[in-house]
Amino acid sequence: MSSDLLGIPETLLPADPAAERLEAGADPVHVASWHPTSSLAWAVLAEDALADGDRDVEAYAYARTGYHRGLDALRRAGWRGQGPVPWSHEPNRGWLRALAALARAARAIGETDEEARCTEFLRASSTEAARELGL
């Protein structure tokens, strides 16, 4: 286990049961209803809504749900509000994607303070995720 410059250990989430269903092509709406605690399912819904271009408020709601579900999971995994959440650990990607989607959706609806907070939080959690997700 590695740590950041402050010596805070990485937080590694357990496997997300929604991932398999999403990879198999299941409808993300159904997956979110089957696995409502899955950040990944909510992140996919948010990303899809953002891609549609006219569902920004819906994207914001999906992303916020995924973000908060991920915070709950991170806390259960020992996270104390700061420290690395590495992109290289696949189960972390749902929360990181939800956080990035929340930043994008906040921008789309004019919530510039929220966009800045989410972008900064993503970069502080995982610089690799911020790069991979274009923030």
mmCIF file of N, CA, C and O in Angstrom, residues 46 49-63 101 104-110:
data_model
loop_
_atom_site.group_PDB
_atom_site.id
_atom_site.type_symbol
_atom_site.label_atom_id
_atom_site.label_comp_id
_atom_site.label_asym_id
_atom_site.label_seq_id
_atom_site.Cartn_x
_atom_site.Cartn_y
_atom_site.Cartn_z
ATOM 1 N N ALA A 46 -24.948 9.430 -15.276
ATOM 2 C CA ALA A 46 -24.584 10.848 -15.391
ATOM 3 C C ALA A 46 -23.833 11.112 -16.690
ATOM 4 O O ALA A 46 -24.128 12.085 -17.399
ATOM 5 N N ALA A 49 -26.255 11.026 -19.574
ATOM 6 C CA ALA A 49 -27.097 12.230 -19.595
ATOM 7 C C ALA A 49 -26.306 13.432 -20.101
ATOM 8 O O ALA A 49 -26.814 14.235 -20.890
ATOM 9 N N LEU A 50 -25.060 13.566 -19.681
ATOM 10 C CA LEU A 50 -24.219 14.666 -20.173
ATOM 11 C C LEU A 50 -23.982 14.539 -21.674
ATOM 12 O O LEU A 50 -23.993 15.541 -22.393
ATOM 13 N N ALA A 51 -23.786 13.318 -22.138
ATOM 14 C CA ALA A 51 -23.527 13.093 -23.565
ATOM 15 C C ALA A 51 -24.739 13.465 -24.408
ATOM 16 O O ALA A 51 -24.588 13.866 -25.565
ATOM 17 N N ASP A 52 -25.936 13.364 -23.844
ATOM 18 C CA ASP A 52 -27.147 13.734 -24.580
ATOM 19 C C ASP A 52 -27.221 15.233 -24.840
ATOM 20 O O ASP A 52 -27.890 15.660 -25.771
ATOM 21 N N GLY A 53 -26.574 16.018 -23.994
ATOM 22 C CA GLY A 53 -26.494 17.451 -24.219
ATOM 23 C C GLY A 53 -27.669 18.273 -23.732
ATOM 24 O O GLY A 53 -27.553 19.477 -23.594
ATOM 25 N N ASP A 54 -28.788 17.664 -23.437
ATOM 26 C CA ASP A 54 -29.930 18.446 -22.970
ATOM 27 C C ASP A 54 -30.506 17.891 -21.670
ATOM 28 O O ASP A 54 -31.642 18.172 -21.318
ATOM 29 N N ARG A 55 -29.717 17.108 -20.968
ATOM 30 C CA ARG A 55 -30.162 16.493 -19.712
ATOM 31 C C ARG A 55 -29.192 16.833 -18.581
ATOM 32 O O ARG A 55 -28.868 16.003 -17.749
ATOM 33 N N ASP A 56 -28.728 18.097 -18.538
ATOM 34 C CA ASP A 56 -27.700 18.496 -17.579
ATOM 35 C C ASP A 56 -28.162 18.411 -16.127
ATOM 36 O O ASP A 56 -27.389 18.009 -15.252
ATOM 37 N N VAL A 57 -29.390 18.798 -15.847
ATOM 38 C CA VAL A 57 -29.899 18.729 -14.474
ATOM 39 C C VAL A 57 -30.006 17.266 -14.040
ATOM 40 O O VAL A 57 -29.638 16.913 -12.912
ATOM 41 N N GLU A 58 -30.469 16.426 -14.935
ATOM 42 C CA GLU A 58 -30.544 14.994 -14.658
ATOM 43 C C GLU A 58 -29.140 14.432 -14.410
ATOM 44 O O GLU A 58 -28.929 13.653 -13.468
ATOM 45 N N ALA A 59 -28.184 14.832 -15.223
ATOM 46 C CA ALA A 59 -26.796 14.388 -15.049
ATOM 47 C C ALA A 59 -26.273 14.811 -13.684
ATOM 48 O O ALA A 59 -25.595 14.031 -13.001
ATOM 49 N N TYR A 60 -26.589 16.041 -13.298
ATOM 50 C CA TYR A 60 -26.144 16.548 -11.995
ATOM 51 C C TYR A 60 -26.704 15.675 -10.869
ATOM 52 O O TYR A 60 -25.980 15.294 -9.947
ATOM 53 N N ALA A 61 -27.980 15.339 -10.950
ATOM 54 C CA ALA A 61 -28.606 14.509 -9.914
ATOM 55 C C ALA A 61 -27.991 13.107 -9.875
ATOM 56 O O ALA A 61 -27.695 12.584 -8.795
ATOM 57 N N TYR A 62 -27.799 12.505 -11.034
ATOM 58 C CA TYR A 62 -27.162 11.184 -11.074
ATOM 59 C C TYR A 62 -25.743 11.244 -10.499
ATOM 60 O O TYR A 62 -25.344 10.396 -9.701
ATOM 61 N N ALA A 63 -24.974 12.236 -10.937
ATOM 62 C CA ALA A 63 -23.585 12.350 -10.489
ATOM 63 C C ALA A 63 -23.516 12.589 -8.989
ATOM 64 O O ALA A 63 -22.667 12.013 -8.297
ATOM 65 N N ALA A 101 -17.994 13.546 -13.291
ATOM 66 C CA ALA A 101 -19.280 13.871 -13.911
ATOM 67 C C ALA A 101 -19.984 14.985 -13.143
ATOM 68 O O ALA A 101 -20.626 15.851 -13.745
ATOM 69 N N ARG A 104 -18.465 18.229 -14.244
ATOM 70 C CA ARG A 104 -18.950 18.603 -15.586
ATOM 71 C C ARG A 104 -20.415 19.057 -15.558
ATOM 72 O O ARG A 104 -20.787 20.032 -16.211
ATOM 73 N N ALA A 105 -21.234 18.343 -14.817
ATOM 74 C CA ALA A 105 -22.651 18.709 -14.730
ATOM 75 C C ALA A 105 -22.816 20.046 -14.004
ATOM 76 O O ALA A 105 -23.659 20.864 -14.404
ATOM 77 N N ALA A 106 -22.012 20.278 -12.988
ATOM 78 C CA ALA A 106 -22.070 21.568 -12.283
ATOM 79 C C ALA A 106 -21.731 22.703 -13.242
ATOM 80 O O ALA A 106 -22.403 23.739 -13.253
ATOM 81 N N ARG A 107 -20.711 22.492 -14.069
ATOM 82 C CA ARG A 107 -20.354 23.497 -15.073
ATOM 83 C C ARG A 107 -21.518 23.731 -16.029
ATOM 84 O O ARG A 107 -21.853 24.871 -16.353
ATOM 85 N N ALA A 108 -22.157 22.659 -16.442
ATOM 86 C CA ALA A 108 -23.242 22.755 -17.422
ATOM 87 C C ALA A 108 -24.441 23.535 -16.892
ATOM 88 O O ALA A 108 -25.151 24.176 -17.670
ATOM 89 N N ILE A 109 -24.666 23.484 -15.578
ATOM 90 C CA ILE A 109 -25.811 24.219 -15.027
ATOM 91 C C ILE A 109 -25.394 25.532 -14.362
ATOM 92 O O ILE A 109 -26.201 26.177 -13.712
ATOM 93 N N GLY A 110 -24.125 25.908 -14.533
ATOM 94 C CA GLY A 110 -23.669 27.200 -14.040
ATOM 95 C C GLY A 110 -23.224 27.240 -12.589
ATOM 96 O O GLY A 110 -23.052 28.313 -12.025
#
